[in-house]
Amino acid sequence: MRNKNINILILFTFIILGSFFADNFIFGATEVTGGCCDTTIVYNDPLPDQMYIIGNTVHFSGSFRVTSCGDGLFFNKVTFYITEDKEIPITNCCGNSTKDCTTSKSCTCIEGCNNCYGATSNRYSSCNFQWCDKVQYLDVAKANTLGYKVYKLGEIYPPDVASGSKPYWVEYNKTFTIPEDLGFTGPVRFYVQYSGTHWGGHWHWNIVYQKGIINSPPLKPEPVEDGETWNNCQIQGLSIPTFQWTYSDPDGDPQASYEIKIDNDSNFSILDLFDSDKFSRSGGASTIFTPTASDWKNWQKWNTNYWWIVRVKDNKGTWSPWSDPNPFITPLHAYPWPTFIHSPENPAPGEEVTFVDQSICYDFNNNPYSCKDNTNTRYQWDFDNDGQIDCDSNTNPSCRGNVNYNVQSSGNYVKLFITDDVGTCSSTGDTPISTRSPFPEWREIAPF
Amino acid sequence: MSKTYLSILIIIALIVIGSLAYSFISQPKIGTNEAVVIIDFGNNKRAFAGEVIDGMTITDALGASAKAGNFNYIYQNGTLEKVDGLEKDGGQWSVFINGTKVEEPLDKITIKPQDKIELRFEK
């Protein structure tokens, strides 16, 4: 009993599937019109919601047949379009946009009735059959007046199908390249338009479309200003660049990710296989990249020419071209690292405090040394952090190294600027200074 | 007892009293609420005295002494690096309080009246 039920279920499934495939199969596609004597369409490709970019190929495949009026199709013509995702108006050669199967040849148009819509048949010399004036097609002129963009990819003229085993199908299998001058992107429709005659009786037609997406890649990124900014003073012994680029996408899609490469030559081609020392990183939606300190310290060399390129991907997965190589040069060596401590730690207001210089500078080999040992190194002390330099080694050499200052109040910041041959960095050392309540005055006595 | 012996005894007594009096007079006068800092530079000494207040540490006493004596000192990382130009690179500054060597950071040790803090520069 149970097996019987299963068999019935399987049979039922096959019937459903069979009828589905045997009948009008337009998986995901939309039939705009099936003509006066219904024309069956099997729409295989493109699949629904496929995404393409300009330059991709789009494959159309499927077939047409007469459903209710017997087999045999002549004067076959299939036309392919990409349009914006709009309701493209349809018309016929008499200018009607609705199906009218009750009259026959109410008008006789040259293109359809006399010229067979440009198609031919080996069997018939004339095509001036019933409904030749009713054959419907996309009204491109009207679409244009509505501002709807339509691009005709091409047309084919399949031969007569009226021999061999039945049923007869007019098949199409055609590939087109999405052209550079398409003129629009985003959601689109892939229209397939068929016309042909059933024996010598009457005309058939069908218009169907599948939805898809033409995605524009993001534009080639451009460096912002110089392309990179430097942080020379935040990490001791290291200058870290930040790379910044523009992002623009014709479709308005946001950036989803990026890939950046840095190398000591401007050849980033894929043929540059032997250069394994590139610095390559990827990231997300940011248009700024700063390497980590450890990464950069391990990879970069001082006083070296480098180039960087970047490409970006939109949220539909389409990459932009790589940017042009943008050059930059690393500093001669690390910037000065000013630092100092003060003593006593908690002076009384007005008490003299010694600021003990512990600053480190770097030579051309990037070896560290005490900044005060180099007389070319400039020290500038701002004892009350008011932006005014209070002690400058250019005018007072004793400002190079340890200095003394009478601290007046708690919270006093002291700022030290050190300038060497590559640049200037500053530090507030271990300040602010916390002063304590004044101690009683002591006196000097005779030693004992 | 002859006059001679009596005279000698008086002289001795005067000498003893005089030396005691000199000793008393030559001692610096330290108040009951005061402490002393003695800095031994090796070839000379300087001493300072002053009132002790609650929470005052050895470094505070040193600071008060530096102000009174117009000298600088550098105390960092728990170490007395330099006093009046004399750096520890040429020797070492040791600190004693009431004769006992201080091993802890100077800014952690509070002093009390009558304490005697001694800084010795030892090569």
Coordinates of C-alpha atoms in Angstrom, one line a residue:
Chain A
M1 CA 0.0 0.0 0.0
R2 CA 2.8 2.3 1.0
N3 CA 4.8 1.4 -2.2
K4 CA 1.7 2.1 -4.3
N5 CA 1.4 5.6 -2.8
I6 CA 5.1 6.3 -3.5
N7 CA 4.6 5.1 -7.1
I8 CA 1.6 7.4 -7.5
L9 CA 3.6 10.3 -6.1
I10 CA 6.5 9.6 -8.5
L11 CA 4.2 9.3 -11.5
F12 CA 2.5 12.5 -10.5
T13 CA 5.8 14.3 -10.2
F14 CA 6.8 13.1 -13.7
I15 CA 3.6 14.3 -15.1
I16 CA 4.1 17.7 -13.6
L17 CA 7.7 17.9 -14.8
G18 CA 6.8 16.5 -18.2
S19 CA 4.1 19.0 -18.8
F20 CA 6.3 21.7 -17.6
F21 CA 9.1 20.8 -20.1
A22 CA 6.7 19.9 -22.9
D23 CA 4.8 23.1 -22.7
N24 CA 5.8 26.7 -22.5
F25 CA 9.1 26.5 -20.5
I26 CA 10.4 30.0 -19.7
F27 CA 12.4 29.4 -16.6
G28 CA 12.5 32.8 -14.8
A29 CA 11.7 34.6 -18.1
T30 CA 8.7 36.8 -18.8
E31 CA 6.6 36.3 -22.0
V32 CA 5.4 39.7 -23.2
T33 CA 3.2 38.3 -26.0
G34 CA 2.7 34.8 -27.5
G35 CA 1.0 35.8 -30.7
C36 CA -2.5 35.1 -32.0
C37 CA -2.1 31.3 -32.2
D38 CA 0.1 30.7 -29.2
T39 CA 3.8 30.3 -29.8
T40 CA 5.7 28.3 -27.3
I41 CA 9.1 29.5 -26.1
V42 CA 11.7 27.5 -24.3
Y43 CA 14.1 30.1 -22.8
N44 CA 17.4 28.5 -21.7
D45 CA 19.9 31.2 -21.6
P46 CA 20.6 33.7 -20.1
L47 CA 19.6 32.4 -16.7
P48 CA 17.6 34.8 -14.4
D49 CA 19.5 37.6 -12.7
Q50 CA 22.8 36.8 -14.3
M51 CA 25.4 39.5 -13.8
Y52 CA 27.6 40.7 -16.6
I53 CA 30.1 43.5 -17.2
I54 CA 30.8 45.4 -20.3
G55 CA 32.8 43.2 -22.6
N56 CA 31.4 40.0 -21.3
T57 CA 29.7 37.6 -23.7
V58 CA 26.0 36.8 -23.2
H59 CA 24.7 33.6 -24.5
F60 CA 21.2 33.2 -25.8
S61 CA 19.7 29.8 -26.3
G62 CA 16.2 28.5 -26.6
S63 CA 13.6 27.5 -29.1
F64 CA 10.1 28.3 -30.4
R65 CA 7.3 26.1 -31.7
V66 CA 3.7 26.4 -32.6
T67 CA 1.6 25.2 -29.7
S68 CA -1.9 24.9 -30.9
C69 CA -1.9 25.0 -34.6
G70 CA 0.3 22.2 -35.6
D71 CA 3.9 22.1 -36.6
G72 CA 6.0 23.8 -39.3
L73 CA 7.5 27.2 -39.1
F74 CA 8.8 29.4 -42.0
F75 CA 10.1 32.9 -42.5
N76 CA 11.8 32.6 -39.1
K77 CA 13.5 35.5 -37.5
V78 CA 14.8 35.9 -34.0
T79 CA 16.0 39.3 -32.8
F80 CA 18.0 39.9 -29.6
Y81 CA 18.1 43.1 -27.5
I82 CA 19.4 44.4 -24.2
T83 CA 17.3 47.1 -22.7
E84 CA 17.0 48.9 -19.5
D85 CA 14.7 47.2 -17.0
K86 CA 11.7 49.0 -18.3
E87 CA 8.4 48.0 -19.9
I88 CA 9.6 48.4 -23.5
P89 CA 6.5 49.2 -25.6
I90 CA 5.5 46.8 -28.4
T91 CA 3.8 47.6 -31.7
N92 CA 3.0 46.0 -35.0
C93 CA 3.4 47.3 -38.5
C94 CA 0.0 49.0 -38.3
G95 CA 1.0 50.8 -35.2
N96 CA -1.2 48.8 -32.8
S97 CA 0.2 47.8 -29.5
T98 CA -2.4 45.2 -28.5
K99 CA -3.0 41.8 -29.8
D100 CA -5.9 41.8 -32.3
C101 CA -6.6 38.4 -33.7
T102 CA -10.1 39.1 -34.8
T103 CA -9.3 40.9 -38.0
S104 CA -7.0 39.8 -40.7
K105 CA -4.8 42.1 -42.6
S106 CA -6.6 45.2 -41.6
C107 CA -3.7 47.0 -43.1
T108 CA -1.0 45.8 -45.4
C109 CA 2.4 46.9 -44.4
I110 CA 5.4 46.7 -46.6
E111 CA 7.8 45.4 -44.0
G112 CA 5.6 42.5 -42.7
C113 CA 3.2 41.5 -45.4
N114 CA 5.3 42.2 -48.4
N115 CA 8.8 41.9 -47.1
C116 CA 8.3 39.0 -44.6
Y117 CA 10.1 41.0 -41.9
G118 CA 13.3 40.4 -43.9
A119 CA 13.0 36.6 -43.5
T120 CA 12.9 34.0 -46.3
S121 CA 11.6 30.5 -46.8
N122 CA 12.6 27.7 -49.0
R123 CA 9.0 26.6 -49.4
Y124 CA 7.1 29.7 -49.9
S125 CA 7.8 32.7 -52.0
S126 CA 5.2 34.9 -50.5
C127 CA 4.4 35.5 -46.8
N128 CA 1.3 37.6 -47.2
F129 CA -0.6 35.4 -44.9
Q130 CA -3.2 36.0 -42.1
W131 CA -2.0 38.3 -39.3
C132 CA 1.0 39.5 -41.2
D133 CA 0.0 42.9 -40.0
K134 CA -0.4 41.7 -36.4
V135 CA 3.2 40.5 -35.8
Q136 CA 4.4 42.4 -32.8
Y137 CA 7.8 43.7 -32.1
L138 CA 9.6 46.0 -29.7
D139 CA 8.8 49.6 -30.5
V140 CA 12.3 51.0 -30.2
A141 CA 11.4 54.4 -31.5
K142 CA 8.7 54.8 -28.8
A143 CA 11.0 53.4 -26.2
N144 CA 13.5 56.1 -27.1
T145 CA 11.0 58.9 -26.8
L146 CA 10.2 57.6 -23.4
G147 CA 13.9 57.7 -22.5
Y148 CA 14.2 53.9 -22.3
K149 CA 17.5 52.7 -23.6
V150 CA 17.4 49.8 -26.0
Y151 CA 20.3 48.2 -27.7
K152 CA 19.8 45.7 -30.5
L153 CA 22.4 43.0 -30.3
G154 CA 21.6 41.4 -33.6
E155 CA 19.2 39.0 -35.4
I156 CA 19.2 35.6 -37.0
Y157 CA 17.1 33.9 -39.6
P158 CA 16.7 30.2 -38.7
P159 CA 15.8 28.0 -41.6
D160 CA 12.4 26.5 -42.2
V161 CA 11.5 23.7 -39.8
A162 CA 9.0 21.4 -41.4
S163 CA 10.6 18.1 -42.0
G164 CA 12.0 15.2 -39.9
S165 CA 10.6 14.0 -36.7
K166 CA 8.0 16.2 -34.9
P167 CA 7.6 18.4 -33.0
Y168 CA 9.4 21.0 -35.0
W169 CA 11.3 23.6 -33.1
V170 CA 12.9 26.8 -34.3
E171 CA 16.1 26.8 -32.2
Y172 CA 18.4 29.7 -31.6
N173 CA 21.9 29.6 -30.0
K174 CA 23.7 32.8 -30.3
T175 CA 26.4 34.6 -28.3
F176 CA 27.0 38.4 -28.3
T177 CA 29.5 40.6 -26.7
I178 CA 28.1 43.3 -24.5
P179 CA 29.4 46.4 -26.3
E180 CA 31.4 49.2 -24.8
D181 CA 28.9 51.7 -26.2
L182 CA 25.9 50.0 -24.6
G183 CA 25.1 53.3 -22.9
F184 CA 23.5 51.9 -19.7
T185 CA 24.2 49.6 -16.8
G186 CA 22.3 48.2 -13.9
P187 CA 19.2 46.0 -14.1
V188 CA 18.5 45.1 -17.7
R189 CA 16.3 42.8 -19.8
F190 CA 17.6 40.4 -22.4
Y191 CA 14.8 40.4 -24.9
V192 CA 14.3 37.7 -27.5
Q193 CA 11.8 38.4 -30.2
Y194 CA 10.5 35.8 -32.7
S195 CA 8.4 36.0 -35.8
G196 CA 7.6 33.3 -38.4
T197 CA 4.7 31.7 -40.3
H198 CA 2.8 28.6 -39.6
W199 CA 2.8 26.7 -42.9
G200 CA 1.0 28.8 -45.4
G201 CA -1.7 29.7 -42.9
H202 CA -0.8 32.6 -40.7
W203 CA 1.9 34.4 -38.8
H204 CA 3.2 33.6 -35.3
W205 CA 5.2 35.8 -33.0
N206 CA 6.6 35.8 -29.5
I207 CA 8.4 38.3 -27.3
V208 CA 10.1 37.2 -24.1
Y209 CA 12.7 38.6 -21.8
Q210 CA 14.9 37.5 -19.0
K211 CA 16.1 39.9 -16.4
G212 CA 19.8 40.4 -15.7
I213 CA 22.3 42.9 -14.5
I214 CA 25.0 44.7 -16.4
N215 CA 27.4 45.9 -13.7
S216 CA 29.9 48.6 -14.4
P217 CA 33.3 48.1 -12.7
P218 CA 34.5 50.8 -10.4
L219 CA 36.6 53.4 -12.1
K220 CA 40.4 53.1 -11.9
P221 CA 41.4 54.4 -8.5
E222 CA 43.5 57.6 -8.4
P223 CA 45.8 58.6 -5.6
V224 CA 44.4 61.4 -3.3
E225 CA 46.8 64.3 -3.6
D226 CA 50.3 62.8 -3.4
G227 CA 48.8 59.4 -2.7
E228 CA 50.5 58.9 0.6
T229 CA 51.1 60.6 3.9
W230 CA 53.7 59.7 6.5
N231 CA 53.6 59.2 10.2
N232 CA 57.2 59.7 11.2
C233 CA 57.0 60.3 14.9
Q234 CA 54.4 57.9 16.3
I235 CA 56.6 54.8 16.5
Q236 CA 60.2 54.9 17.5
G237 CA 62.6 54.2 14.7
L238 CA 59.8 53.8 12.0
S239 CA 58.1 55.9 9.5
I240 CA 54.8 54.5 8.4
P241 CA 53.0 55.6 5.2
T242 CA 49.2 55.8 4.7
F243 CA 48.0 55.3 1.2
Q244 CA 44.8 56.9 0.0
W245 CA 42.8 56.6 -3.2
T246 CA 39.6 57.6 -4.8
Y247 CA 36.6 55.3 -5.3
S248 CA 34.0 55.9 -7.9
D249 CA 31.5 53.5 -9.4
P250 CA 29.2 54.5 -12.3
D251 CA 26.4 52.4 -10.8
G252 CA 26.8 53.9 -7.4
D253 CA 27.8 50.6 -5.9
P254 CA 29.9 51.0 -2.7
Q255 CA 33.4 49.6 -2.4
A256 CA 33.5 46.1 -0.9
S257 CA 37.2 45.5 -0.9
Y258 CA 40.6 46.5 -2.2
E259 CA 43.9 45.0 -3.1
I260 CA 47.1 47.0 -2.8
K261 CA 50.6 46.2 -4.0
I262 CA 53.9 47.9 -3.3
D263 CA 57.2 47.1 -5.0
N264 CA 60.6 48.6 -5.6
D265 CA 59.9 48.8 -9.3
S266 CA 57.0 50.0 -11.3
N267 CA 56.5 46.7 -13.2
F268 CA 53.4 45.1 -11.6
S269 CA 52.4 43.0 -14.6
I270 CA 51.4 39.4 -14.0
L271 CA 54.5 38.4 -16.0
D272 CA 56.6 39.8 -13.2
L273 CA 56.6 36.4 -11.7
F274 CA 60.2 36.4 -10.3
D275 CA 59.6 39.4 -8.1
S276 CA 58.3 37.7 -5.0
D277 CA 59.2 40.5 -2.7
K278 CA 56.1 42.6 -3.4
F279 CA 54.2 44.0 -0.4
S280 CA 50.6 42.9 -1.0
R281 CA 47.6 43.4 1.2
S282 CA 43.9 43.4 0.9
G283 CA 41.1 45.0 2.9
G284 CA 37.5 46.0 2.9
A285 CA 35.5 49.2 2.3
S286 CA 38.2 51.6 3.3
T287 CA 39.9 53.8 0.8
I288 CA 42.9 54.2 3.1
F289 CA 45.6 51.7 3.8
T290 CA 48.2 51.9 6.6
P291 CA 50.5 48.9 7.0
T292 CA 50.9 47.5 10.5
A293 CA 54.1 48.6 12.2
S294 CA 55.6 45.1 12.3
D295 CA 54.8 44.4 8.7
W296 CA 56.2 47.6 7.5
K297 CA 59.3 47.5 9.6
N298 CA 60.1 44.0 8.4
W299 CA 59.6 44.9 4.7
Q300 CA 60.6 48.4 4.0
K301 CA 64.1 49.8 3.4
W302 CA 65.1 53.3 4.1
N303 CA 65.9 55.8 1.4
T304 CA 64.4 53.6 -1.3
N305 CA 62.1 54.3 -4.2
Y306 CA 58.9 52.4 -4.3
W307 CA 55.7 52.3 -6.3
W308 CA 52.2 51.3 -5.3
I309 CA 49.1 50.3 -7.1
V310 CA 45.6 49.5 -5.9
R311 CA 42.4 48.1 -7.3
V312 CA 38.9 48.1 -5.8
K313 CA 36.0 45.8 -6.0
D314 CA 32.3 46.9 -5.8
N315 CA 29.8 45.1 -3.8
K316 CA 28.7 43.1 -6.8
G317 CA 32.1 41.6 -7.1
T318 CA 33.5 43.5 -10.0
W319 CA 37.1 44.7 -9.9
S320 CA 38.2 48.0 -11.2
P321 CA 41.4 48.2 -13.3
W322 CA 44.6 48.6 -11.3
S323 CA 45.6 52.2 -10.7
D324 CA 48.7 53.6 -12.4
P325 CA 51.9 52.9 -10.4
N326 CA 52.4 55.8 -8.0
P327 CA 56.0 56.5 -6.8
F328 CA 57.2 57.4 -3.4
I329 CA 60.4 57.3 -1.5
T330 CA 61.1 56.2 2.1
P331 CA 62.9 58.7 4.4
L332 CA 66.7 58.6 4.6
H333 CA 66.5 57.1 8.1
A334 CA 64.2 57.1 11.1
Y335 CA 63.1 60.4 12.5
P336 CA 64.3 61.6 15.9
W337 CA 62.6 60.1 19.0
P338 CA 62.5 62.9 21.6
T339 CA 61.9 61.8 25.1
F340 CA 62.9 63.0 28.6
I341 CA 62.0 62.5 32.3
H342 CA 62.0 65.1 35.0
S343 CA 63.5 65.2 38.4
P344 CA 62.3 65.6 41.1
E345 CA 59.2 63.8 40.3
N346 CA 57.0 66.1 42.4
P347 CA 58.6 69.4 42.8
A348 CA 57.3 72.2 44.9
P349 CA 55.9 75.2 42.9
G350 CA 58.9 77.3 41.9
E351 CA 61.3 74.5 42.5
E352 CA 63.9 73.9 39.9
V353 CA 63.3 70.7 37.9
T354 CA 65.9 69.0 35.8
F355 CA 64.6 67.5 32.5
V356 CA 66.8 64.6 31.7
D357 CA 67.1 64.1 27.9
Q358 CA 66.9 60.5 26.7
S359 CA 66.2 61.3 23.1
I360 CA 67.4 58.9 20.3
C361 CA 68.4 59.9 16.8
Y362 CA 69.5 57.7 13.9
D363 CA 72.4 57.9 11.5
F364 CA 72.4 57.1 7.8
N365 CA 72.7 53.4 8.6
N366 CA 69.7 53.8 10.9
N367 CA 71.8 53.1 13.9
P368 CA 70.5 54.8 17.1
Y369 CA 72.6 57.3 19.0
S370 CA 71.9 59.9 21.7
C371 CA 70.6 63.0 19.9
K372 CA 72.6 65.4 22.1
D373 CA 75.8 63.9 20.8
N374 CA 75.2 65.5 17.4
T375 CA 75.8 69.2 17.5
N376 CA 73.8 69.5 14.2
T377 CA 70.7 68.3 16.0
R378 CA 68.4 71.1 17.1
Y379 CA 66.8 71.1 20.5
Q380 CA 63.8 73.3 21.2
W381 CA 62.2 73.3 24.6
D382 CA 58.7 74.8 25.3
F383 CA 58.7 74.6 29.1
D384 CA 55.1 75.8 29.5
N385 CA 53.7 74.3 26.3
D386 CA 52.3 77.6 25.2
G387 CA 53.7 77.2 21.7
Q388 CA 56.6 79.6 22.3
I389 CA 60.1 78.1 22.3
D390 CA 61.8 78.9 25.6
C391 CA 65.2 77.3 25.0
D392 CA 66.7 76.8 21.5
S393 CA 70.0 75.1 21.0
N394 CA 70.5 77.2 17.8
T395 CA 70.9 80.2 20.1
N396 CA 71.9 78.5 23.3
P397 CA 73.9 75.3 23.0
S398 CA 73.2 74.4 26.6
C399 CA 69.6 73.6 25.5
R400 CA 70.9 70.5 23.8
G401 CA 70.6 67.7 26.3
N402 CA 69.5 68.1 30.0
V403 CA 67.9 71.4 31.0
N404 CA 66.6 73.0 34.1
Y405 CA 63.4 75.0 34.6
N406 CA 61.5 76.3 37.6
V407 CA 58.1 74.7 37.5
Q408 CA 55.4 77.0 38.8
S409 CA 52.3 74.9 38.9
S410 CA 50.9 71.4 38.8
G411 CA 49.8 70.0 35.4
N412 CA 52.7 71.7 33.6
Y413 CA 53.5 70.2 30.3
V414 CA 56.9 70.5 28.8
K415 CA 57.4 69.9 25.1
L416 CA 60.7 69.0 23.4
F417 CA 61.2 69.4 19.6
I418 CA 64.2 67.7 18.0
T419 CA 65.1 68.4 14.4
D420 CA 67.7 66.4 12.5
D421 CA 68.5 66.1 8.8
V422 CA 65.2 64.3 8.0
G423 CA 62.8 66.2 10.1
T424 CA 61.3 67.2 13.4
C425 CA 59.5 65.2 16.1
S426 CA 58.2 66.4 19.4
S427 CA 57.3 64.8 22.8
T428 CA 56.0 65.9 26.1
G429 CA 58.2 63.3 27.8
D430 CA 56.9 62.2 31.2
T431 CA 55.0 65.4 31.8
P432 CA 52.6 66.8 33.0
I433 CA 54.4 67.5 36.3
S434 CA 52.5 67.2 39.6
T435 CA 53.7 69.7 42.1
R436 CA 53.4 69.1 45.8
S437 CA 52.8 71.4 48.7
P438 CA 55.9 73.5 49.5
F439 CA 58.1 72.0 52.2
P440 CA 59.5 74.0 55.1
E441 CA 62.5 76.0 54.2
W442 CA 65.7 74.1 55.1
R443 CA 69.0 75.7 55.9
E444 CA 72.6 74.8 55.4
I445 CA 74.5 74.0 58.6
A446 CA 78.1 73.2 59.4
P447 CA 78.8 69.6 58.6
F448 CA 79.6 67.3 61.5
Chain B
M1 CA 96.9 68.3 99.1
S2 CA 99.4 70.9 98.0
K3 CA 98.6 74.0 96.1
T4 CA 100.3 72.5 93.1
Y5 CA 98.1 69.5 92.9
L6 CA 95.0 71.7 93.4
S7 CA 96.1 73.9 90.5
I8 CA 96.6 70.9 88.2
L9 CA 93.2 69.6 89.2
I10 CA 91.6 72.9 88.4
I11 CA 93.3 73.1 85.1
I12 CA 92.3 69.6 84.1
A13 CA 88.7 70.4 85.2
L14 CA 88.7 73.5 83.1
I15 CA 90.1 71.7 80.1
V16 CA 87.4 69.0 80.4
I17 CA 84.6 71.5 80.9
G18 CA 86.0 73.7 78.1
S19 CA 86.2 70.9 75.7
L20 CA 82.7 69.8 76.6
A21 CA 81.5 73.3 76.2
Y22 CA 83.3 73.6 72.8
S23 CA 81.9 70.4 71.7
F24 CA 78.4 71.5 72.7
I25 CA 78.8 74.9 71.1
S26 CA 80.4 73.5 67.9
Q27 CA 77.5 71.0 67.3
P28 CA 74.9 72.3 64.9
K29 CA 71.8 73.3 66.6
I30 CA 69.0 70.9 65.5
G31 CA 65.5 71.5 66.6
T32 CA 63.4 68.8 68.1
N33 CA 61.2 68.7 65.0
E34 CA 64.1 68.7 62.5
A35 CA 66.2 66.2 60.6
V36 CA 69.6 66.5 59.1
V37 CA 70.9 65.7 55.6
I38 CA 74.7 65.3 55.3
I39 CA 76.2 65.0 51.8
D40 CA 79.7 63.5 51.7
F41 CA 81.3 64.3 48.4
G42 CA 84.5 62.5 49.4
N43 CA 86.6 65.6 49.5
N44 CA 84.2 67.8 51.4
K45 CA 80.9 67.6 53.2
R46 CA 77.8 69.7 53.3
A47 CA 75.0 69.5 55.8
F48 CA 71.4 70.7 55.9
A49 CA 68.7 70.8 58.5
G50 CA 65.1 71.6 58.5
E51 CA 61.6 70.8 59.8
V52 CA 60.1 67.4 59.1
I53 CA 56.4 67.3 58.1
D54 CA 54.1 64.4 57.7
G55 CA 54.9 62.2 54.7
M56 CA 58.2 63.7 54.0
T57 CA 60.5 61.3 52.3
I58 CA 64.3 61.1 51.8
T59 CA 64.0 62.6 48.3
D60 CA 61.8 65.4 49.8
A61 CA 64.5 66.1 52.3
L62 CA 67.1 66.0 49.5
G63 CA 64.9 68.5 47.5
A64 CA 64.7 70.8 50.5
S65 CA 68.4 70.6 51.0
A66 CA 69.1 71.2 47.2
K67 CA 67.0 74.3 47.4
A68 CA 68.8 75.5 50.5
G69 CA 72.2 74.6 49.2
N70 CA 71.5 75.7 45.6
F71 CA 72.6 72.5 44.0
N72 CA 70.9 70.0 41.5
Y73 CA 70.3 66.4 41.9
I74 CA 68.8 63.7 39.6
Y75 CA 66.9 60.9 41.1
Q76 CA 65.3 58.5 38.5
N77 CA 64.2 54.9 38.5
G78 CA 64.8 54.6 42.2
T79 CA 68.4 55.6 41.9
L80 CA 70.3 58.7 42.9
E81 CA 72.1 59.5 39.6
K82 CA 73.7 62.8 40.3
V83 CA 74.1 65.3 43.1
D84 CA 75.6 68.7 42.5
G85 CA 77.3 67.5 39.3
L86 CA 78.7 64.3 40.8
E87 CA 77.4 61.5 38.7
K88 CA 77.2 57.9 39.7
D89 CA 79.2 56.9 36.6
G90 CA 82.3 57.9 38.5
G91 CA 81.3 56.1 41.6
Q92 CA 78.1 55.4 43.5
W93 CA 75.8 57.3 45.8
S94 CA 74.9 55.4 48.9
V95 CA 72.3 56.6 51.4
F96 CA 72.2 55.9 55.1
I97 CA 69.6 56.8 57.6
N98 CA 70.7 56.9 61.1
G99 CA 73.7 54.8 60.1
T100 CA 71.8 52.1 58.3
K101 CA 72.2 51.8 54.6
V102 CA 69.0 52.4 52.6
E103 CA 68.2 49.7 50.1
E104 CA 64.7 50.8 49.1
P105 CA 63.8 53.6 46.8
L106 CA 64.4 56.9 48.5
D107 CA 61.1 58.3 47.7
K108 CA 59.4 55.5 49.5
I109 CA 61.0 56.1 52.9
T110 CA 59.5 58.7 55.1
I111 CA 61.6 60.4 57.7
K112 CA 60.9 61.6 61.2
P113 CA 62.4 64.3 63.4
Q114 CA 65.9 63.8 64.5
D115 CA 66.7 61.5 61.6
K116 CA 70.2 61.8 60.2
I117 CA 70.3 61.1 56.5
E118 CA 73.8 60.7 55.0
L119 CA 74.6 60.6 51.3
R120 CA 78.1 59.2 50.6
F121 CA 79.7 59.2 47.2
E122 CA 81.8 56.1 47.1
K123 CA 84.3 55.2 44.4

